[in-house]
Tab-separated table of C-alpha atoms in Angstrom:
chain	number	residue	atom	x	y	z
A	1262	MET	CA	0.017	-0.013	0.005
A	1263	SER	CA	1.285	3.391	-0.819
A	1264	HIS	CA	0.614	6.730	0.869
A	1265	SER	CA	-0.225	10.008	-0.695
A	1266	PRO	CA	2.775	11.882	-1.690
A	1267	LEU	CA	2.668	14.387	1.117
A	1268	LEU	CA	2.165	11.684	3.714
A	1269	SER	CA	5.020	9.707	2.346
A	1270	GLN	CA	7.151	12.893	2.526
A	1271	LEU	CA	6.268	13.312	6.165
A	1272	ILE	CA	7.145	9.674	7.069
A	1273	ASP	CA	10.373	9.924	5.176
A	1274	ALA	CA	11.280	13.243	6.973
A	1275	LEU	CA	10.481	11.764	10.456
A	1276	ARG	CA	13.068	8.993	9.728
A	1277	CYS	CA	15.922	11.571	10.246
A	1278	LEU	CA	15.333	11.089	13.940
A	1279	PRO	CA	17.642	8.711	15.773
A	1280	GLY	CA	16.116	5.286	16.353
A	1281	VAL	CA	13.267	5.892	14.069
A	1282	GLY	CA	12.722	3.373	11.244
A	1283	PRO	CA	9.993	3.227	8.669
A	1284	LYS	CA	7.483	1.617	10.967
A	1285	SER	CA	7.871	4.067	13.857
A	1286	ALA	CA	7.890	7.060	11.387
A	1287	GLN	CA	4.617	5.878	10.000
A	1288	ARG	CA	3.169	5.515	13.556
A	1289	MET	CA	4.316	8.959	14.426
A	1290	ALA	CA	2.904	10.570	11.258
A	1291	PHE	CA	-0.468	8.868	11.924
A	1292	HIS	CA	-0.538	9.938	15.465
A	1293	LEU	CA	0.273	13.529	14.727
A	1294	LEU	CA	-2.225	13.668	11.890
A	1295	GLU	CA	-5.074	11.843	13.715
A	1296	ARG	CA	-4.688	12.799	17.296
A	1297	ASP	CA	-2.460	15.795	17.856
A	1298	ARG	CA	-2.524	18.312	14.979
A	1299	GLN	CA	-1.965	21.203	17.429
A	1300	GLY	CA	1.206	19.512	18.917
A	1301	ALA	CA	2.400	18.936	15.358
A	1302	ALA	CA	1.843	22.526	14.380
A	1303	LYS	CA	3.713	23.667	17.422
A	1304	LEU	CA	6.495	21.198	16.729
A	1305	SER	CA	6.940	22.352	13.066
A	1306	LEU	CA	6.981	26.018	14.173
A	1307	VAL	CA	9.566	25.468	16.886
A	1308	MET	CA	11.650	23.145	14.749
A	1309	LYS	CA	11.849	25.790	12.001
A	1310	GLU	CA	12.811	28.499	14.523
A	1311	ALA	CA	15.385	26.361	16.205
A	1312	MET	CA	16.985	25.251	12.983
A	1313	GLU	CA	17.252	28.944	11.776
A	1314	HIS	CA	18.448	30.468	14.885
A	1315	ILE	CA	20.463	28.068	16.993
A	1316	GLY	CA	24.087	28.287	16.325
A	1317	HIS	CA	27.253	27.973	18.423
A	1318	CYS	CA	28.285	30.145	21.391
A	1319	SER	CA	31.171	32.184	20.288
A	1320	GLN	CA	33.082	31.449	23.419
A	1321	CYS	CA	32.439	27.754	24.331
A	1322	ARG	CA	31.028	26.446	21.062
A	1323	THR	CA	27.990	24.858	22.669
A	1324	LEU	CA	24.663	25.147	21.017
A	1325	SER	CA	23.000	28.615	21.613
A	1326	GLU	CA	20.788	31.026	19.775
A	1327	ASP	CA	22.562	34.001	21.328
A	1328	GLU	CA	26.015	35.107	20.609
A	1329	LEU	CA	27.074	33.986	24.204
A	1330	CYS	CA	25.365	30.971	25.760
A	1331	GLN	CA	23.719	31.265	29.225
A	1332	HIS	CA	26.728	29.772	30.925
A	1333	CYS	CA	29.242	32.097	29.402
A	1334	ALA	CA	27.019	35.159	29.860
A	1335	ASP	CA	26.427	34.390	33.641
A	1336	PRO	CA	28.570	36.807	35.700
A	1337	ALA	CA	28.346	34.555	38.755
A	1338	LYS	CA	30.441	31.793	37.173
A	1339	ASP	CA	34.084	31.343	38.080
A	1340	ARG	CA	36.011	32.403	34.977
A	1341	SER	CA	39.277	30.838	36.068
A	1342	LEU	CA	37.879	27.251	35.849
A	1343	LEU	CA	37.356	25.713	32.488
A	1344	CYS	CA	35.770	22.283	31.992
A	1345	VAL	CA	36.300	20.680	28.533
A	1346	VAL	CA	33.708	18.249	27.349
A	1347	GLU	CA	32.974	16.508	23.983
A	1348	THR	CA	29.238	17.359	23.518
A	1349	PRO	CA	26.439	19.721	24.681
A	1350	ALA	CA	24.789	16.604	26.336
A	1351	ASP	CA	27.939	16.184	28.552
A	1352	VAL	CA	27.489	19.818	29.768
A	1353	MET	CA	23.999	18.901	30.844
A	1354	ALA	CA	25.077	15.742	32.553
A	1355	LEU	CA	27.863	17.478	34.488
A	1356	ASP	CA	25.658	20.348	35.415
A	1357	GLN	CA	22.971	18.257	36.824
A	1358	ALA	CA	25.282	16.005	38.691
A	1359	ILE	CA	27.917	18.331	40.339
A	1360	GLY	CA	26.622	21.859	39.806
A	1361	PHE	CA	29.958	23.008	38.420
A	1362	LYS	CA	30.736	26.643	39.102
A	1363	GLY	CA	33.110	27.275	36.288
A	1364	LEU	CA	32.765	27.621	32.507
A	1365	TYR	CA	32.595	24.892	29.804
A	1366	PHE	CA	34.265	24.470	26.477
A	1367	VAL	CA	32.517	22.026	24.152
A	1368	LEU	CA	34.595	20.396	21.482
A	1369	MET	CA	31.722	18.991	19.464
A	1370	GLY	CA	33.700	15.711	19.089
A	1371	HIS	CA	37.121	14.307	19.838
A	1372	LEU	CA	40.397	13.977	18.031
A	1373	SER	CA	40.010	11.184	15.424
A	1374	PRO	CA	42.572	11.536	12.733
A	1375	LEU	CA	41.448	8.642	10.677
A	1376	ASP	CA	38.055	10.378	10.373
A	1377	GLY	CA	39.925	13.617	9.439
A	1378	ILE	CA	39.329	15.291	12.762
A	1379	GLY	CA	42.296	17.128	13.957
A	1380	PRO	CA	42.959	19.927	16.470
A	1381	LYS	CA	41.566	22.496	14.119
A	1382	GLU	CA	38.307	20.744	13.401
A	1383	LEU	CA	37.597	20.792	17.197
A	1384	GLY	CA	38.175	24.518	17.579
A	1385	LEU	CA	41.315	24.075	19.567
A	1386	ASP	CA	42.757	27.206	18.172
A	1387	LEU	CA	39.902	29.000	19.886
A	1388	LEU	CA	40.690	27.275	23.106
A	1389	GLU	CA	44.410	28.152	22.803
A	1390	ALA	CA	43.579	31.817	22.170
A	1391	ARG	CA	41.597	31.666	25.347
A	1392	LEU	CA	44.385	30.059	27.385
A	1393	GLN	CA	46.725	32.720	25.991
A	1394	GLN	CA	44.460	35.489	27.517
A	1395	GLY	CA	45.498	34.251	30.966
A	1396	GLU	CA	41.998	34.306	32.593
A	1397	VAL	CA	41.865	30.548	32.842
A	1398	LYS	CA	43.878	29.114	35.758
A	1399	GLU	CA	42.754	25.524	35.811
A	1400	ILE	CA	41.374	23.316	33.024
A	1401	ILE	CA	39.424	20.242	33.726
A	1402	LEU	CA	39.500	17.557	30.952
A	1403	ALA	CA	36.130	15.784	30.899
A	1404	THR	CA	36.424	14.016	27.684
A	1405	ASN	CA	35.124	10.466	27.373
A	1406	PRO	CA	37.311	7.639	28.658
A	1407	THR	CA	37.872	6.235	25.198
A	1408	VAL	CA	41.150	6.084	23.394
A	1409	GLU	CA	40.172	9.243	21.348
A	1410	GLY	CA	38.931	11.054	24.348
A	1411	GLU	CA	42.200	10.281	26.191
A	1412	THR	CA	44.188	11.433	23.236
A	1413	THR	CA	42.236	14.653	23.092
A	1414	ALA	CA	42.745	15.243	26.822
A	1415	HIS	CA	46.470	14.538	26.478
A	1416	TYR	CA	46.812	17.068	23.563
A	1417	ILE	CA	44.921	19.824	25.523
A	1418	SER	CA	46.949	19.187	28.643
A	1419	LYS	CA	50.188	19.780	26.705
A	1420	MET	CA	48.687	22.938	25.285
A	1421	ALA	CA	47.685	24.081	28.813
A	1422	GLY	CA	51.246	23.293	29.976
A	1423	GLU	CA	52.707	25.701	27.398
A	1424	TYR	CA	50.582	28.570	28.882
A	1425	GLY	CA	51.154	27.621	32.486
A	1426	VAL	CA	47.586	26.559	33.106
A	1427	GLN	CA	47.081	23.681	35.385
A	1428	ALA	CA	45.227	20.698	33.824
A	1429	SER	CA	43.435	17.840	35.541
A	1430	ARG	CA	41.627	14.830	34.157
A	1431	LEU	CA	38.454	13.186	35.389
A	1432	ALA	CA	39.373	10.033	37.309
A	1433	HIS	CA	38.100	6.833	35.950
A	1434	GLY	CA	37.463	3.563	37.649
A	1435	ILE	CA	34.904	1.125	38.985
A	1436	PRO	CA	31.362	2.372	38.740
A	1437	LEU	CA	29.393	2.926	41.973
A	1438	GLY	CA	27.895	-0.357	43.168
A	1439	GLY	CA	30.070	-2.321	40.749
A	1440	GLU	CA	31.606	-5.719	41.153
A	1441	LEU	CA	35.317	-6.260	40.314
A	1442	GLU	CA	34.627	-9.660	38.887
A	1443	TYR	CA	32.416	-8.256	36.027
A	1444	ILE	CA	34.514	-5.218	35.192
A	1445	ASP	CA	36.493	-5.254	31.941
A	1446	GLY	CA	40.282	-5.372	32.151
A	1447	GLY	CA	40.947	-1.835	30.781
A	1448	THR	CA	38.629	-0.096	33.435
A	1449	LEU	CA	40.303	-2.285	36.222
A	1450	ALA	CA	43.757	-1.378	34.968
A	1451	HIS	CA	42.927	2.339	34.972
A	1452	ALA	CA	41.317	2.053	38.439
A	1453	PHE	CA	44.295	0.188	39.763
A	1454	SER	CA	46.863	2.578	38.485
A	1455	GLY	CA	44.845	5.510	39.665
A	1456	ARG	CA	44.200	4.165	43.219
A	1457	GLN	CA	44.059	6.688	46.019
A	1458	ARG	CA	45.710	6.763	49.466
A	1459	MET	CA	43.491	6.016	52.377
A	1460	GLY	CA	43.731	7.444	55.853
B	1291	MET	CA	32.293	-18.542	6.454
B	1292	ARG	CA	32.794	-18.695	10.262
B	1293	VAL	CA	35.951	-17.711	12.036
B	1294	GLN	CA	36.267	-18.311	15.737
B	1295	ASP	CA	38.459	-16.563	18.219
B	1296	GLN	CA	40.774	-14.785	15.909
B	1297	ALA	CA	43.382	-12.525	17.411
B	1298	ALA	CA	42.876	-8.943	16.263
B	1299	PHE	CA	43.574	-5.229	16.856
B	1300	ILE	CA	41.109	-2.486	15.938
B	1301	LEU	CA	42.686	-0.035	13.541
B	1302	HIS	CA	39.649	2.167	13.174
B	1303	TYR	CA	35.960	2.283	13.836
B	1304	PHE	CA	32.966	4.559	13.076
B	1305	PRO	CA	29.350	4.651	13.964
B	1306	TYR	CA	26.811	2.881	11.791
B	1307	ARG	CA	23.068	3.393	12.196
B	1308	ASP	CA	21.833	4.124	15.722
B	1309	THR	CA	23.690	1.591	17.934
B	1310	SER	CA	26.077	-0.239	15.611
B	1311	GLN	CA	29.644	0.250	14.384
B	1312	ILE	CA	31.764	-0.614	11.473
B	1313	ILE	CA	35.070	-1.890	12.732
B	1314	GLU	CA	38.255	-2.048	10.781
B	1315	LEU	CA	40.201	-4.948	12.226
B	1316	PHE	CA	43.831	-6.204	11.678
B	1317	THR	CA	43.627	-9.873	12.347
B	1318	ARG	CA	46.525	-12.255	12.609
B	1319	ASP	CA	45.433	-14.943	10.109
B	1320	TYR	CA	43.088	-12.944	7.841
B	1321	GLY	CA	44.691	-9.627	7.419
B	1322	ARG	CA	42.705	-6.510	7.448
B	1323	ILE	CA	38.935	-7.011	7.419
B	1324	ALA	CA	35.860	-4.662	8.012
B	1325	ALA	CA	33.042	-5.993	10.265
B	1326	VAL	CA	29.827	-4.618	11.413
B	1327	SER	CA	29.325	-4.970	15.144
B	1328	ARG	CA	25.545	-4.669	15.909
B	1329	GLY	CA	24.434	-2.985	19.109
B	1330	SER	CA	27.886	-2.255	20.404
B	1331	ARG	CA	27.211	1.453	20.731
B	1332	SER	CA	24.025	0.974	22.817
B	1333	ALA	CA	23.981	2.143	26.398
B	1334	LYS	CA	23.965	-1.377	27.699
B	1335	SER	CA	26.617	-2.910	25.477
B	1336	LYS	CA	29.362	-4.631	27.321
B	1337	LEU	CA	31.653	-4.319	24.334
B	1338	LYS	CA	32.508	-0.625	24.717
B	1339	GLY	CA	35.549	-1.235	26.781
B	1340	VAL	CA	36.645	-4.121	24.584
B	1341	LEU	CA	36.225	-2.579	21.121
B	1342	GLN	CA	38.887	0.079	21.496
B	1343	PRO	CA	41.953	0.647	19.486
B	1344	PHE	CA	45.356	-0.722	20.731
B	1345	ARG	CA	43.670	-3.518	22.738
B	1346	TYR	CA	44.448	-7.172	21.931
B	1347	ILE	CA	41.204	-8.745	21.388
B	1348	GLN	CA	39.809	-12.070	20.110
B	1349	VAL	CA	36.904	-11.867	17.595
B	1350	SER	CA	34.571	-14.296	15.921
B	1351	TRP	CA	32.703	-13.409	12.792
B	1352	SER	CA	30.599	-14.840	10.084
B	1353	GLY	CA	30.040	-13.948	6.455
B	1354	LYS	CA	32.428	-13.185	3.629
B	1355	GLY	CA	33.118	-10.349	1.194
B	1356	GLU	CA	33.742	-6.742	2.059
B	1357	LEU	CA	31.812	-6.634	5.336
B	1358	VAL	CA	31.461	-9.436	7.682
B	1359	SER	CA	29.322	-9.667	10.858
B	1360	LEU	CA	31.085	-9.605	14.108
B	1361	ASN	CA	29.401	-12.239	16.528
B	1362	ARG	CA	31.691	-12.020	19.453
B	1363	ALA	CA	34.611	-10.018	20.841
B	1364	GLU	CA	36.517	-10.381	24.088
B	1365	GLU	CA	39.699	-9.296	25.529
B	1366	SER	CA	42.695	-11.747	24.835
B	1367	ASP	CA	44.451	-13.291	27.746
B	1368	VAL	CA	47.710	-11.697	26.405
B	1369	MET	CA	48.564	-8.811	28.725
B	1370	MET	CA	48.845	-5.494	26.949
B	1371	PRO	CA	49.853	-2.344	28.741
B	1372	LEU	CA	47.518	0.645	28.187
B	1373	LEU	CA	48.869	3.428	26.011
B	1374	THR	CA	48.815	6.786	27.669
B	1375	GLY	CA	50.187	10.223	27.097
B	1376	ASN	CA	52.597	10.701	24.202
B	1377	ALA	CA	52.210	7.036	23.153
B	1378	LEU	CA	48.663	7.764	21.990
B	1379	PRO	CA	49.432	9.934	19.039
B	1380	CYS	CA	52.013	7.469	17.964
B	1381	GLY	CA	49.411	4.645	18.031
B	1382	PHE	CA	47.015	6.586	15.924
B	1383	TYR	CA	49.905	7.436	13.467
B	1384	ILE	CA	50.764	3.782	12.982
B	1385	ASN	CA	47.084	2.851	12.738
B	1386	GLU	CA	46.679	5.363	9.914
B	1387	ILE	CA	49.608	4.117	8.139
B	1388	LEU	CA	48.444	0.502	8.319
B	1389	MET	CA	45.006	1.414	7.313
B	1390	ARG	CA	46.464	2.952	4.150
B	1391	LEU	CA	49.227	0.524	3.302
B	1392	LEU	CA	47.633	-2.792	4.136
B	1393	HIS	CA	45.259	-4.166	1.507
B	1394	LYS	CA	42.127	-5.864	2.684
B	1395	HIS	CA	42.514	-9.613	3.104
B	1396	ASP	CA	46.228	-9.673	2.602
B	1397	VAL	CA	47.614	-11.850	5.397
B	1398	HIS	CA	50.586	-10.393	7.225
B	1399	GLU	CA	51.158	-12.491	10.359
B	1400	ASP	CA	54.712	-11.084	10.777
B	1401	ILE	CA	53.481	-7.579	10.632
B	1402	PHE	CA	50.764	-8.376	13.158
B	1403	ASN	CA	53.263	-9.723	15.583
B	1404	GLU	CA	55.622	-6.768	15.160
B	1405	TYR	CA	52.680	-4.400	15.621
B	1406	GLN	CA	51.724	-6.119	18.889
B	1407	GLN	CA	55.384	-5.791	20.024
B	1408	LEU	CA	55.424	-2.124	19.031
B	1409	LEU	CA	52.302	-1.373	21.077
B	1410	VAL	CA	53.821	-3.021	24.087
B	1411	SER	CA	56.994	-1.030	23.728
B	1412	LEU	CA	55.285	2.311	23.040
B	1413	ALA	CA	53.479	2.127	26.355
B	1414	ASP	CA	56.560	3.152	28.314
B	1415	GLN	CA	56.663	6.447	26.308
B	1416	GLN	CA	60.422	6.287	25.890
B	1417	ASN	CA	62.305	6.739	22.621
B	1418	LEU	CA	59.065	6.850	20.712
B	1419	GLU	CA	60.486	8.386	17.553
B	1420	ILE	CA	63.065	5.577	17.221
B	1421	LYS	CA	60.451	2.868	17.686
B	1422	LEU	CA	58.181	4.516	14.980
B	1423	ARG	CA	61.104	4.749	12.475
B	1424	LEU	CA	62.124	1.128	12.981
B	1425	PHE	CA	58.588	-0.061	12.564
B	1426	GLU	CA	58.141	2.015	9.363
B	1427	LYS	CA	61.298	0.440	8.058
B	1428	TYR	CA	60.120	-3.129	8.876
B	1429	LEU	CA	56.709	-2.425	7.459
B	1430	LEU	CA	58.032	-1.342	4.082
B	1431	GLN	CA	60.371	-4.218	3.953
B	1432	GLN	CA	57.574	-6.702	4.649
B	1433	LEU	CA	55.415	-5.054	2.002
B	1434	GLY	CA	58.117	-5.398	-0.592
B	1435	PHE	CA	59.377	-1.754	-0.561
B	1436	GLU	CA	62.596	-2.440	1.195
B	1437	LEU	CA	64.874	0.617	1.379
B	1438	ASN	CA	68.356	0.329	0.013
B	1439	LEU	CA	70.570	1.551	2.864
B	1440	SER	CA	73.869	-0.151	2.132
B	1441	HIS	CA	74.841	0.352	-1.547
B	1442	GLU	CA	74.862	2.999	-4.120
B	1443	ALA	CA	71.915	2.765	-6.512
B	1444	GLY	CA	72.929	1.098	-9.651
B	1445	SER	CA	76.310	-0.165	-8.470
B	1446	GLN	CA	77.469	-2.493	-5.721
B	1447	GLN	CA	79.600	0.334	-4.261
B	1448	ALA	CA	79.227	0.179	-0.454
B	1449	LEU	CA	78.136	3.453	1.169
B	1450	ASP	CA	80.828	5.802	2.712
B	1451	ALA	CA	79.845	7.070	6.104
B	1452	HIS	CA	81.649	10.339	5.491
B	1453	ARG	CA	80.000	11.314	2.151
B	1454	GLN	CA	76.624	12.825	1.287
B	1455	TYR	CA	73.985	11.119	-0.819
B	1456	PHE	CA	70.800	11.941	-2.560
B	1457	TYR	CA	68.058	9.418	-1.852
B	1458	TYR	CA	66.054	8.255	-4.791
B	1459	ILE	CA	62.883	6.313	-3.841
B	1460	GLU	CA	62.803	2.768	-5.244
B	1461	HIS	CA	66.443	3.077	-6.292
B	1462	GLY	CA	68.560	4.322	-3.288
B	1463	PRO	CA	71.399	6.591	-2.503
B	1464	VAL	CA	73.434	8.322	-5.166
B	1465	LEU	CA	76.534	10.351	-4.434
B	1466	ALA	CA	75.481	13.981	-4.002
B	1467	GLU	CA	78.577	15.242	-5.789
B	1468	GLN	CA	77.746	13.604	-9.099
B	1469	HIS	CA	74.183	14.885	-9.302
B	1470	THR	CA	73.147	18.401	-8.740
B	1471	HIS	CA	69.356	17.925	-8.340
B	1472	SER	CA	68.727	20.531	-5.647
B	1473	GLU	CA	65.164	19.348	-4.790
B	1474	HIS	CA	66.388	16.023	-3.622
B	1475	LEU	CA	66.928	15.138	-0.085
B	1476	VAL	CA	70.587	15.060	1.045
B	1477	ILE	CA	71.443	12.474	3.661
B	1478	SER	CA	74.803	11.354	5.044
B	1479	GLY	CA	76.208	7.977	4.460
B	1480	LYS	CA	76.448	7.536	8.232
B	1481	SER	CA	72.698	8.011	8.680
B	1482	LEU	CA	71.903	5.468	6.160
B	1483	LEU	CA	74.321	2.936	7.464
B	1484	ASP	CA	73.226	3.499	11.040
B	1485	PHE	CA	69.572	3.105	10.085
B	1486	GLN	CA	70.446	-0.181	8.234
B	1487	GLN	CA	71.800	-1.468	11.547
B	1488	GLY	CA	68.744	-0.199	13.368
B	1489	ASP	CA	70.904	2.361	15.373
B	1490	LEU	CA	69.230	5.728	15.750
B	1491	SER	CA	71.009	6.788	18.961
B	1492	ASP	CA	72.672	9.763	17.158
B	1493	GLU	CA	70.385	12.839	17.032
B	1494	LYS	CA	71.625	14.047	13.716
B	1495	VAL	CA	71.022	10.590	12.244
B	1496	ARG	CA	67.491	10.636	13.722
B	1497	ARG	CA	66.681	13.989	12.135
B	1498	GLU	CA	67.888	12.886	8.655
B	1499	ILE	CA	66.217	9.560	8.782
B	1500	LYS	CA	62.940	11.274	9.873
B	1501	SER	CA	63.037	13.412	6.756
B	1502	LEU	CA	63.874	10.362	4.641
B	1503	MET	CA	60.993	8.319	6.037
B	1504	ARG	CA	58.652	11.177	5.795
B	1505	MET	CA	59.440	11.352	2.048
B	1506	VAL	CA	59.281	7.578	1.486
B	1507	VAL	CA	56.096	6.980	3.507
B	1508	ALA	CA	54.417	9.867	1.645
B	1509	TYR	CA	55.409	8.432	-1.634
B	1510	TYR	CA	53.673	5.094	-0.831
B	1511	LEU	CA	50.681	6.656	0.682
B	1512	GLY	CA	49.821	8.895	-2.226
B	1513	ASN	CA	48.743	12.577	-2.124
B	1514	LYS	CA	46.691	12.723	1.073
B	1515	PRO	CA	48.797	13.750	4.065
B	1516	LEU	CA	48.730	11.845	7.320
B	1517	LYS	CA	46.163	13.515	9.599
B	1518	SER	CA	47.590	11.963	12.716
B	1519	ARG	CA	50.781	14.085	12.488
B	1520	GLU	CA	48.630	17.039	13.711
B	1521	LEU	CA	48.208	15.174	17.034
B	1522	PHE	CA	51.944	15.592	17.893
B	1523	ARG	CA	52.429	18.633	19.967
């Protein structure tokens, strides 16, 4: 059975969402058309607005419709602390978990030379200019504990060293409530080498 | 075709669909292969720590042709130190070279073993440059592009440590005095002879051999420069 051309277009367009295949796209399209036209109209309006106006913060590169994002524009933040993360979602996660007082810098990815992503593609020249200004005193490297995240952190820590900025890396180890027996060797090795003195 | 518990390293990987990955593997008995690993990017996947570059893993797959299906992957019993700090860019550099010089399905067991040794030795972050140069030399030799580091090109005249040479790729060194081609790399006989012996302890030798290998590797890789070089700071 084939749908009308416009309906097919809608179903096709919905498939750009992550985790949405042909069947779910069809369900969404029918739901919006049959039960929630108002919601759909709002969605389309907001979607258009967002796509047109949301860009990147000129200071930290996170997603923002203003020149400066809310974090960077907030005068109450501690400007000497800078936390480097891979994605805007990481900013949310950290913000909710620890209520970080400093500013963020969002790389929008990690160093991955075989995918053609080098320091320049991550806006590290922007970060370097910022370190050069001397406002930042400590940089916290919160990239993911993958080989690429580790490489990115290492690169930035060397850069920070050149400007006399102290760099620290998030610790990694055994998850809360975890059991050693079921933890992969890599994590265990990291946890072991990064052990902390007690008492 | 089914392959069980094959020793492998991951050279590269990239996301595929929502929760899957395409993984470029360097395996011991089957050479370089590409495999799709379903669900390994999902939040619950236990493979995330296993499917990382520079880890010695054992993989099982089925299918044949350009893209096989990864059925299982686990860490090998062989102890491999973690690469950290300055060893990481070196690892990516070598992976990029292997990705571009090894043809799919060409079996290179010796290179595989040497690569494993290299990763182990890079982990201490000492003399990284020397280790990279010696691996490059070994790799080219195994692939049939062995460098001529002992005799003048076109003659059996042994190199003189005190004289200067031009290096012609695929031919070898030619006495610099006889040819006045200014765009060619000038390199001392001592550097070539030391490198032949695997001795890169002299700093001047290291510098000259670095230029030589840069030129030679670039020649075999083609026009696209190595992106991993940007990671060295």
